[in-house]
PDB file of C-alpha atoms in Angstrom:
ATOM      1  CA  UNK R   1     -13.129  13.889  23.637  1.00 46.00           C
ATOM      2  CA  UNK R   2     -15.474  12.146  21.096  1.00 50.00           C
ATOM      3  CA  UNK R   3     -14.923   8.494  22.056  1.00 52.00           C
ATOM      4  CA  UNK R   4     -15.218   6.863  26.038  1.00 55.00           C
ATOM      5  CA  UNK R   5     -13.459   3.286  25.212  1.00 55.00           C
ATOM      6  CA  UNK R   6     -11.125   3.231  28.169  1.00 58.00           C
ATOM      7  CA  UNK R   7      -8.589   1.440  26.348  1.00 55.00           C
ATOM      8  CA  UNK R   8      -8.144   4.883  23.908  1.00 53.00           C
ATOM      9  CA  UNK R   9      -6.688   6.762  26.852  1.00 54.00           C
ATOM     10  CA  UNK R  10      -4.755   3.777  28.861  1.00 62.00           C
ATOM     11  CA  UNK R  11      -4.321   0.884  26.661  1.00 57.00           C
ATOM     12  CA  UNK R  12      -3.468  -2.809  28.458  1.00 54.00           C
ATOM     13  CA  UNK R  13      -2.080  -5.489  26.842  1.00 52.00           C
ATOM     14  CA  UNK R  14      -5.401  -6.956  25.592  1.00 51.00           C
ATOM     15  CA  UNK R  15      -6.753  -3.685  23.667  1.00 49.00           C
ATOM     16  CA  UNK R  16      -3.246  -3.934  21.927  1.00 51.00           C
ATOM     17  CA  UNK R  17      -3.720  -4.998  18.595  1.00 52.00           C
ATOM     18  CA  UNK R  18      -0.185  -6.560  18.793  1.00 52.00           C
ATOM     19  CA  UNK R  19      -0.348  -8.308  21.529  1.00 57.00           C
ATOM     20  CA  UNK R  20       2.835 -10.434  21.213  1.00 64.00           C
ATOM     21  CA  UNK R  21       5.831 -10.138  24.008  1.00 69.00           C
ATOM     22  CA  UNK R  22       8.703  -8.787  21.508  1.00 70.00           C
ATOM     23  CA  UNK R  23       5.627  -6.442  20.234  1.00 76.00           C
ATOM     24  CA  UNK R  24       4.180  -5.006  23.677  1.00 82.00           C
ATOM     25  CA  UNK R  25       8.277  -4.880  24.616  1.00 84.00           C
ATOM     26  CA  UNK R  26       8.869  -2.227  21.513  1.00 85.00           C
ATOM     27  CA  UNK R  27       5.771  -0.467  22.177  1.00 86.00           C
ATOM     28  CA  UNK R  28       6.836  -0.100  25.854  1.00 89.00           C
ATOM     29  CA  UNK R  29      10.670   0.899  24.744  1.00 88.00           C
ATOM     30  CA  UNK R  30       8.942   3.528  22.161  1.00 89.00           C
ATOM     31  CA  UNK R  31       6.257   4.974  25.026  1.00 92.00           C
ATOM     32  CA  UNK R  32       9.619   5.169  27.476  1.00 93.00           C
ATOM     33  CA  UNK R  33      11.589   7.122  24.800  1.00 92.00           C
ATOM     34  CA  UNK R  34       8.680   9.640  23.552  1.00 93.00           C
ATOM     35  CA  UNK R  35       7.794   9.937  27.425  1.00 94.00           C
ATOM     36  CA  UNK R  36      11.361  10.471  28.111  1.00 95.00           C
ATOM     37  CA  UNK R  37      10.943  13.465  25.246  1.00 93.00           C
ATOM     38  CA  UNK R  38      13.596  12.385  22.697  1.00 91.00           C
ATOM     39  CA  UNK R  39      10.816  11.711  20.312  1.00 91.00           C
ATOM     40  CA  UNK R  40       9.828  15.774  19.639  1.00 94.00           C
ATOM     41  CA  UNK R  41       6.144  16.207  18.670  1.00 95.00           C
ATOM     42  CA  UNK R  42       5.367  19.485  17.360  1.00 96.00           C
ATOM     43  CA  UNK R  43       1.597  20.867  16.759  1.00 96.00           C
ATOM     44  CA  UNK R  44       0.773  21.723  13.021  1.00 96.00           C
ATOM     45  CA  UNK R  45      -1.905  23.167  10.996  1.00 97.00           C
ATOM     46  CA  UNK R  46      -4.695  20.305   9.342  1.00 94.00           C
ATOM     47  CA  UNK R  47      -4.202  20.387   5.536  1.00 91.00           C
ATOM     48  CA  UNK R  48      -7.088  22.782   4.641  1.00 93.00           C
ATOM     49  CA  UNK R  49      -5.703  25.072   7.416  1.00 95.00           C
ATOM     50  CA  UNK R  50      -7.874  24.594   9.961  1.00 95.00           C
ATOM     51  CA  UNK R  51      -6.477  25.009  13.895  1.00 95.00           C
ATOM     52  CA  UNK R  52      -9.034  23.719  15.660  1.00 96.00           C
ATOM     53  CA  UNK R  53      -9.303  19.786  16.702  1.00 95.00           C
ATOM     54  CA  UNK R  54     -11.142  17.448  18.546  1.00 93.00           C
ATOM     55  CA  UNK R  55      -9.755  14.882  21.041  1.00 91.00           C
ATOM     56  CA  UNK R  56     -10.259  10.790  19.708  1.00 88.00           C
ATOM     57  CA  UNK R  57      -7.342   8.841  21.526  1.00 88.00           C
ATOM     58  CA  UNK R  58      -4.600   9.748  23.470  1.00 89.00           C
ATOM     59  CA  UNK R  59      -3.154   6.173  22.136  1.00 87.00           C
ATOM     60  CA  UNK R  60      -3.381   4.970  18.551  1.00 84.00           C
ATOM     61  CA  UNK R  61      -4.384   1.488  18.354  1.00 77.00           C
ATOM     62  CA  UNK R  62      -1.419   0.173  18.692  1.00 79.00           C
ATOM     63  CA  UNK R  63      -1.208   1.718  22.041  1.00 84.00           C
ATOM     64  CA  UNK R  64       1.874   4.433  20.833  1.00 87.00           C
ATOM     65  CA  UNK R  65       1.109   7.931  22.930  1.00 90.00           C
ATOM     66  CA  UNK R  66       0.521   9.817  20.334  1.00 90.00           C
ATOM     67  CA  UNK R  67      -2.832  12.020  20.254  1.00 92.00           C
ATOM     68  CA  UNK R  68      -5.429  11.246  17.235  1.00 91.00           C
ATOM     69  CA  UNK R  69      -7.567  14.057  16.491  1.00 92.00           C
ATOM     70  CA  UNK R  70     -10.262  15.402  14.288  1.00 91.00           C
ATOM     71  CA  UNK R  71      -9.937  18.600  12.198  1.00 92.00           C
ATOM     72  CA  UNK R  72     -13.388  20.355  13.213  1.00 94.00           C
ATOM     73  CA  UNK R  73     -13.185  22.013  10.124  1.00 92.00           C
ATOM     74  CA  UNK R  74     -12.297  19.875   8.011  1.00 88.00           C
ATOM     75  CA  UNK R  75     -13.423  15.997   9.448  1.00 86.00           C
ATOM     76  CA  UNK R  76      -9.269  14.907   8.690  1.00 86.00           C
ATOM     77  CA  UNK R  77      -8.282  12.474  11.250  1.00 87.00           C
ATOM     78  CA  UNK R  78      -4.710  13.226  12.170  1.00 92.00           C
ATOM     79  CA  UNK R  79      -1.788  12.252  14.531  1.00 92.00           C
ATOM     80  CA  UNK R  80      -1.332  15.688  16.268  1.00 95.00           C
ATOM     81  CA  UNK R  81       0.537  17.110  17.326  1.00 96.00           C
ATOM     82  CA  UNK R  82       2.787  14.524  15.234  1.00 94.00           C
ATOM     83  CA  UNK R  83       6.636  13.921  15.309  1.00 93.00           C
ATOM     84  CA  UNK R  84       8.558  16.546  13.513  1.00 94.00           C
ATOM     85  CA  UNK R  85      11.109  15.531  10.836  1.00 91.00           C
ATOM     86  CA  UNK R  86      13.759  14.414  12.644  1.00 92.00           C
ATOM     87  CA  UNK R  87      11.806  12.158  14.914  1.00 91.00           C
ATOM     88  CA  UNK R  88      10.142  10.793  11.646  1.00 87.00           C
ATOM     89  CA  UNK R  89      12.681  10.012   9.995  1.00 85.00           C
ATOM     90  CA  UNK R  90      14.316   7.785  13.166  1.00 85.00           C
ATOM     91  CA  UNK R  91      11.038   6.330  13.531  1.00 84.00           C
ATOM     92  CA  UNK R  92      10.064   5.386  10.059  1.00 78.00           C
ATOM     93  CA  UNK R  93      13.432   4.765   8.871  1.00 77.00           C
ATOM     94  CA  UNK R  94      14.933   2.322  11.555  1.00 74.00           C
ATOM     95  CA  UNK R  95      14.607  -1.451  11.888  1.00 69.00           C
ATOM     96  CA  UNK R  96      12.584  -0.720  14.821  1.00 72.00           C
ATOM     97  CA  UNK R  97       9.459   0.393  12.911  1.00 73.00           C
ATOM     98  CA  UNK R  98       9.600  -2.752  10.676  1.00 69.00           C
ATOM     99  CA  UNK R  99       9.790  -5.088  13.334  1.00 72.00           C
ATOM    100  CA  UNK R 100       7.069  -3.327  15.356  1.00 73.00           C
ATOM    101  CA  UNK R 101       4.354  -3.307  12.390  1.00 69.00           C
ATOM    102  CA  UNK R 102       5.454  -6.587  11.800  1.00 63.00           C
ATOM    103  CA  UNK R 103       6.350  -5.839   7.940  1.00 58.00           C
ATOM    104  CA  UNK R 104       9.510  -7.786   6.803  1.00 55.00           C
ATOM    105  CA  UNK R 105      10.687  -9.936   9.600  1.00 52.00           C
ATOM    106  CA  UNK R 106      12.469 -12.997   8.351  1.00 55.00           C
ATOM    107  CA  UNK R 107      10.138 -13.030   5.561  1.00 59.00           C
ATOM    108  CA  UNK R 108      10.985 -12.022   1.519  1.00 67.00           C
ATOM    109  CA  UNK R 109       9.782  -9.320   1.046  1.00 65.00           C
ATOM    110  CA  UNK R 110       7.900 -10.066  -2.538  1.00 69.00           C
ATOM    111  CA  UNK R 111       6.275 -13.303  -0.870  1.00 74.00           C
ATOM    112  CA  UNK R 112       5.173 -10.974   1.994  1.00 70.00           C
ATOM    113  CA  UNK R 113       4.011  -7.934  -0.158  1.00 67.00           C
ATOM    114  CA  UNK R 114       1.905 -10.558  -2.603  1.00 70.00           C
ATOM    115  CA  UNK R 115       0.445 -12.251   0.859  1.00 72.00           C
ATOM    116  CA  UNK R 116      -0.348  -8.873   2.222  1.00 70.00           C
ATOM    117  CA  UNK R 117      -2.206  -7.866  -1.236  1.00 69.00           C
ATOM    118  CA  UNK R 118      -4.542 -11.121  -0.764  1.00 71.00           C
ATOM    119  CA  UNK R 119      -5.229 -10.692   3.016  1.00 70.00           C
ATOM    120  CA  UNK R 120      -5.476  -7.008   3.470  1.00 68.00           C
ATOM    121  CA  UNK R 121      -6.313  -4.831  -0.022  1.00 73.00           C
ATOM    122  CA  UNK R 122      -9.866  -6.485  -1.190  1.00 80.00           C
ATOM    123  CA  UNK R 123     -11.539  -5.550   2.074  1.00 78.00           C
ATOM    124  CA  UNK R 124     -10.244  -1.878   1.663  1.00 79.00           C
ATOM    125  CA  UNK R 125     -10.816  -1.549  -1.967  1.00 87.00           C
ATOM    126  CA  UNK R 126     -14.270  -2.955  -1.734  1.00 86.00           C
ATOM    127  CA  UNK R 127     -15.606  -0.524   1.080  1.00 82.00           C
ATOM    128  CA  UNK R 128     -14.228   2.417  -0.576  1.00 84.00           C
ATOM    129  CA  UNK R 129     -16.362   1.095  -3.693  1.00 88.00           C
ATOM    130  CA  UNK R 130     -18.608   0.897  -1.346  1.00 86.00           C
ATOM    131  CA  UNK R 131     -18.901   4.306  -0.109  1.00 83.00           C
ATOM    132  CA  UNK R 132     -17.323   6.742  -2.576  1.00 82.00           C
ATOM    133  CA  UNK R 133     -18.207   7.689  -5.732  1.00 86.00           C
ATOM    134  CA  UNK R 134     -16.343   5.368  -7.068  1.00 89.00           C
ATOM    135  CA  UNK R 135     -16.694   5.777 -10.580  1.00 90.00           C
ATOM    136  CA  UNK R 136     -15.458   9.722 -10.568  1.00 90.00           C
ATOM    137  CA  UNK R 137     -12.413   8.644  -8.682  1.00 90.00           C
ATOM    138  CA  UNK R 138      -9.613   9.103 -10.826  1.00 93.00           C
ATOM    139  CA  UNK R 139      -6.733   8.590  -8.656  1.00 93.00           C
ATOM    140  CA  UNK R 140      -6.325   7.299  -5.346  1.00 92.00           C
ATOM    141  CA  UNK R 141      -3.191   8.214  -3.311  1.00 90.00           C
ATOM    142  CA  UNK R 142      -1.875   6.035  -0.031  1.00 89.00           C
ATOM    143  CA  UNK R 143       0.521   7.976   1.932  1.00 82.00           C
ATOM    144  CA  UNK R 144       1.683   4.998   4.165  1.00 80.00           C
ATOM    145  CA  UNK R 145       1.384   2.330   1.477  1.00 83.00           C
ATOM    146  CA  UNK R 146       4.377  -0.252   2.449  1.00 76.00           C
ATOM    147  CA  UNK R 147       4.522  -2.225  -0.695  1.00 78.00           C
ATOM    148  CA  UNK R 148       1.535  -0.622  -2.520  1.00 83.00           C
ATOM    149  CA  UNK R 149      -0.953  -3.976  -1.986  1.00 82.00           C
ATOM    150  CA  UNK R 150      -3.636  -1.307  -0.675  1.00 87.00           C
ATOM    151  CA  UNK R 151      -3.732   0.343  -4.100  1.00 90.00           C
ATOM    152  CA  UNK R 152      -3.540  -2.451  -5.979  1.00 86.00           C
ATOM    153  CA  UNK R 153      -6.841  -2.727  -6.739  1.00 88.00           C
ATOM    154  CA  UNK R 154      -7.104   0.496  -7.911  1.00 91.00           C
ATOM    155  CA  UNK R 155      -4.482   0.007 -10.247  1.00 91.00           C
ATOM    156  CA  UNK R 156      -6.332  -3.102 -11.798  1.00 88.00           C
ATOM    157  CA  UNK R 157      -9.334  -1.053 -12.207  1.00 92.00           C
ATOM    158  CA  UNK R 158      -7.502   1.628 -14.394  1.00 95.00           C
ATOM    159  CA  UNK R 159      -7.191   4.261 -11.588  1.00 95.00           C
ATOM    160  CA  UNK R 160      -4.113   6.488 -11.012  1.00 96.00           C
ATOM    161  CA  UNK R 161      -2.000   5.154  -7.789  1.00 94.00           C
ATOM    162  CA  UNK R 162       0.221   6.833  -6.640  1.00 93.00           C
ATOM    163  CA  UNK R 163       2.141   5.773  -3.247  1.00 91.00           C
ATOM    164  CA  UNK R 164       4.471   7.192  -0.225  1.00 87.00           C
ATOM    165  CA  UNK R 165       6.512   4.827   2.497  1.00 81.00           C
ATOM    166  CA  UNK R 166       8.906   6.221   4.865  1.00 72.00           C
ATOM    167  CA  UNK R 167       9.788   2.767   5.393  1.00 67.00           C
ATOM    168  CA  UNK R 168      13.430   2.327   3.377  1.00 64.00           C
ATOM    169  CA  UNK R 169      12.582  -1.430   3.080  1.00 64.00           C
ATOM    170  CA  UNK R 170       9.396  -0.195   1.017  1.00 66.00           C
TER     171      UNK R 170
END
């Protein structure tokens, strides 16, 4: 495996990044139901086709047993093997996957997608300035994106966005 943080393999409540009680309660419920094997998980190809992985976590940093790897072909950092469809679309389409990441709870939803652009997308969008070559980007795509405030940014700055959300809030 390429990392030795202990909490990557068993994760307490303190490496947690949600460390609240209804939180670490969910997280438990969703360990006890993958563990239990109704979640299925099914091993898949990387995108360019490559087979071969690397070991990161056996946790994701929420503490979910799930496996991140690395495509040694490749360098794609992946959830696999990942949920197959059916399992996806329980997870990412139930209340229970709001409430976990936090997203909508008793909060309206264009107040809390206008907060999260302000707290979250700046950071983001200036490291990938940052790092890239930013100015042959042409468009950026977010697979995950909630309520888009990740590629808003991008948007401003005359790029192509173009997002995904499982989420049916989103």
């Amino acid at each position: 495996s390429l990392t030795k943080s202990p909490e990557f393999y068993e994760p307490s409540e303190k490496s947690a990044s949600h460390t609240n009680p209804n939180t670490l309660s969910l997280r438990e419920k969703l360990n006890d139901i993958i563990t239990s094997g109704k979640v299925v998980f099914e091993q898949v190809p990387c995108l360019c086709g490559g087979g071969i992985f690397s070991l990161i976590a056996n946790h994701d940093k929420f503490g979910i047993k799930q496996k991140i790897v690395i495509c040694n072909r490749c360098g794609l950092i992946q959830n696999n093997p990942r949920m197959n469809d059916k399992a996806a679309d329980w997870f990412y389409g139930s209340d229970f996957y709001d409430t976990f990441y936090n997203r909508i709870v008793k909060k309206d939803l264009i107040d809390f997608i206008k907060a999260e652009a302000n707290r979250r997308s700046l950071k983001r969008y200036e490291f990938i300035k940052k790092h890239t070559s930013y100015d042959k980007v042409k468009t950026v795509l977010e697979i995950g994106c909630a309520g888009g405030w990740n590629l808003y940014p991008f948007f401003k700055d005359g790029k192509k966005v173009v997002g995904y959300d499982y989420g049916p809030t989103f």
